[in-house]
Amino acid sequence: MDKTLHSLADAVSVIPDGATIMIGGFGGSGAPIELIHALIDCRPRNLTVINNNAGNGHIGIAAMIEQDMVAKMVCSFPRSKDPRAFTERYLAGKIELEIVPQGTLAERIRAGGAGIPAFYTPTSFGTELAEGKPVEKFEGRSYVQERWLKADFALVKAERGDTHGNLTYNKAGRNFGPLMCMAAKNTIVQVSELTQPGAIDPETVITPGIFVNGVIEVQNPAQEEVLNLAEAVYP
Amino acid sequence: MDKTLHSLADAVSVIPDGATIMIGGFGGSGAPIELIHALIDCRPRNLTVINNNAGNGHIGIAAMIEQDMVAKMVCSFPRSKDPRAFTERYLAGKIELEIVPQGTLAERIRAGGAGIPAFYTPTSFGTELAEGKPVEKFEGRSYVQERWLKADFALVKAERGDTHGNLTYNKAGRNFGPLMCMAAKNTIVQVSELTQPGAIDPETVITPGIFVNGVIEVQNPAQEEVLNLAEAVYP
Amino acid sequence: MTQIDDIKLSNAQIAWRAAQDIDDGAYVNLGIGFPEMVARYQREGCQAIYHTENGILDFGAPPAPGEEDWDLINAGKKAVTLNPGASFFHHADSFAMVRGGHLDVAILGAYEVAETGDLANWSTGRGGVPAVGGAMDLVHGAKRVAVITDHLTKKGDPKLVSKCSLPLTGVGCVTRVYTSLAVVDIEDGHFVLREKLPAISFDDLQALTGATLHTTDTVGDLIVPEL
Amino acid sequence: MTQIDDIKLSNAQIAWRAAQDIDDGAYVNLGIGFPEMVARYQREGCQAIYHTENGILDFGAPPAPGEEDWDLINAGKKAVTLNPGASFFHHADSFAMVRGGHLDVAILGAYEVAETGDLANWSTGRGGVPAVGGAMDLVHGAKRVAVITDHLTKKGDPKLVSKCSLPLTGVGCVTRVYTSLAVVDIEDGHFVLREKLPAISFDDLQALTGATLHTTDTVGDLIVPEL
């Protein structure tokens, strides 16, 4: 068994129009820029993208939006330093938004990966984000029922990986990565260093390979924040 | 801030009669034998114990049961190589049993730690273990509603710990430990090696210190399986 | 029935047959006891990755006697070793793998399997101490849930039945049964016979089965090496 | 109102006051923006442990300019450093800390706080792009949810009100408000004045507050150093 992918283009070419894609990262931290840019080269359209944010500047998810590839964003915080790609299209009614509290977003993705179709959370109770959702009382307190979130694909950035798909992450770049790996039918991961099985201490594996379908080595990956400071634009 | 506890006796002396206690371990792997035996020395009674199993031989949880400290066991598999301590009292109606499927047990404990009062699982649907529980259909499939599980105390065995309560585990001794640390009001952990903060790589911390109230160093801890092979008895 | 005992497959042979259907790279959970035997008969060139409920992926063969590490055990509490690429995780992550549909196949034992796919394998319903372990999670988690079992109980009653009489482990979950006499799929609430021992006639096999055996196309010969 | 502007606390001073109530070893989440300032004024000998939603516990001061690691940021996407004893974890574990009641205190900003403890701090309700982040999780998670805010809006309207007019972040969640004029607790659906600037009278403070200020015992003097 070898889950190695040999080119970024091959890695993302399987993603069709209309797909739902989870993309790792919190702002630029953990954003799989090379995978996203390879996807932009393929230009599938009408995508639903699940990410904490909604892109920043003119690269990464913001560039996907500028290329009119995204029909809907599911995120907690679609405002960034330079969110204009999303903002303009949202205010013009050209892109749909599902706003989800950040902890609920994380838990819904985990639930999708863990086979839990619904769960109750105190988060958003009594607010407009709970409208239309079932509410139930447990032990005297009210909770909102939330549903799992799954995706056709996940694009994730990790630090070290092996050919079985075992992964470690870099610092807070971990964020949504381990959850999204669990919740997508096809999880594609870019790693800064691809190793043979056994090279990663079993105690330190964060994402076990069972959650990963393909890994591709991208040495010295770009950092979204650095690209934006340099006012990079893609393509 | 220093969460170091200085004696096993002090560590467990806070546990009163009637307490609900999560005890880490899967069989003997990860069982905090020294903490359990210190608790036996204090002999609180009428306890509810949550553990995957129900003790083995005449040490650990089995010895707690033999000392008539346990009113109720919550577990998935109360049969072991030598389960007679539990079996005899159960068949005599002297100890209560709540049997929970293993994955549901783990998820209920995680839910307790994560502030999720209830969730839905396919596990046990249509079986006698689902009797009396709400059932709901999601996307055409039926699921059982399960509730969170919390405890007053958790007794857990870890491998390395620091004085802030950050923990690593040893191999499959990890099992329920990280979950139980989250789900108890007061989590007491025995570690084979107690270090200063900073000694454990932040990337490899399995249980962040926020989930831990007290840590005590027990060098070269006993392994339940080894004690049982030697036919050990406590006290 | 003595005739049946002469021709029927041994447990090792049933395990061997089940192992032939496991693909290279498949993620597999083997139930405690008899199903663990399947790992011995992995096909040449096929490297399955074994999951155990207590938090290991890609564990390997038992260690040499005296080399046991009792923090390195499987769900049956037997000492194991690690293969390169192994990983450890806690119980909630372990059952996220199970419940979340990430395992390719789970192979379990059975007291009874119904033509509806219902499985009874955790309780004889006779009192004693109930114990369920991870069975109820596994039957609703793996992409494929297979059973390996003798075709008959020790008393000679069919284990493949129209409706389970014992407490259920799961409803409509089993898709294939490897028995000591046959390989039977469960499709749309029916038993569909795929393979049978050449030495037993269809009618004799049907007589030993508690519900109608359907067939489609040709029924294959269940041929298993001496083990 | 110019008089109020002369006496009122600066944001730094409000943050300083909030910091005085943080115990040694407390686990603390500071909202993005103004609340982050609280960390600067930690009391001598008190080492709080700061949590950030994006998966760090025990992060420290910002790095020197040019030393940023953009995988080491806080929820406000600002570069941070680590203290000894820090740890990383994924987002679901991070919000298990929040929702599970493991944080001792969360300190947030506010558009409005009601005497019932309701908080509005995520949406001005005026259209534009909605963005909630982790605020709705934090208000129902931390053992103590405190707000730091100017006592009045920029237009001079009270931020402490009987009922929020803006979209809610959470219901009945705030227990203490540190304002530019006072420290107010929320108990049983009432504002209870604990401290006020010596330079403002109770009646003037009440006039600037959108619901009744209750008192118990003596109201303390809100004394804050020049910062």
Tab-separated table of C-alpha atoms in Angstrom, chain B residues 1 3 110 112-116 162 164 166 181-183 197-198 200-203 205 208-212, chain D residues 24-27 47 49 51 57-58 82 84-89 92-93 95-97 99-103:
chain	number	residue	atom	x	y	z
B	1	MET	CA	1.073	27.058	39.440
B	3	LYS	CA	-0.197	20.614	40.298
B	110	ARG	CA	-15.770	12.484	25.595
B	112	GLY	CA	-19.029	14.756	29.175
B	113	GLY	CA	-15.678	16.425	28.772
B	114	ALA	CA	-16.672	18.416	25.689
B	115	GLY	CA	-19.954	19.877	26.987
B	116	ILE	CA	-22.159	17.808	24.663
B	162	ASP	CA	4.777	18.075	33.866
B	164	HIS	CA	1.138	21.938	34.738
B	166	ASN	CA	0.465	18.078	30.493
B	181	CYS	CA	-9.180	13.464	32.163
B	182	MET	CA	-11.690	15.697	30.350
B	183	ALA	CA	-14.824	14.373	31.977
B	197	PRO	CA	6.924	22.568	32.118
B	198	GLY	CA	8.676	22.738	28.779
B	200	ILE	CA	7.439	17.756	26.872
B	201	ASP	CA	7.391	18.844	23.228
B	202	PRO	CA	4.141	20.852	22.797
B	203	GLU	CA	3.446	18.886	19.586
B	205	VAL	CA	1.268	16.484	24.482
B	208	PRO	CA	-3.179	19.346	27.857
B	209	GLY	CA	-2.836	20.373	31.487
B	210	ILE	CA	-6.182	22.160	31.543
B	211	PHE	CA	-7.823	18.750	31.959
B	212	VAL	CA	-5.683	17.727	34.938
D	24	ASP	CA	-2.659	32.436	39.435
D	25	GLY	CA	-2.948	29.349	37.245
D	26	ALA	CA	-6.307	30.384	35.789
D	27	TYR	CA	-7.103	29.195	32.270
D	47	GLN	CA	0.683	33.360	35.931
D	49	ILE	CA	-2.527	30.304	31.144
D	51	HIS	CA	-6.046	29.569	25.567
D	57	LEU	CA	-2.700	26.506	25.441
D	58	ASP	CA	-0.158	28.691	27.251
D	82	LEU	CA	4.999	29.764	23.532
D	84	PRO	CA	7.122	26.433	28.816
D	85	GLY	CA	4.278	23.959	29.271
D	86	ALA	CA	2.437	24.960	26.096
D	87	SER	CA	0.547	22.424	24.019
D	88	PHE	CA	-1.064	22.168	20.586
D	89	PHE	CA	-4.373	20.469	19.797
D	92	ALA	CA	-12.481	20.020	18.293
D	93	ASP	CA	-10.281	19.504	21.358
D	95	PHE	CA	-13.643	23.776	21.804
D	96	ALA	CA	-14.038	20.782	24.104
D	97	MET	CA	-11.999	22.936	26.499
D	99	ARG	CA	-17.764	24.105	25.772
D	100	GLY	CA	-16.825	21.568	28.419
D	101	GLY	CA	-16.417	24.252	31.067
D	102	HIS	CA	-12.676	23.902	31.470
D	103	LEU	CA	-11.779	27.587	31.062
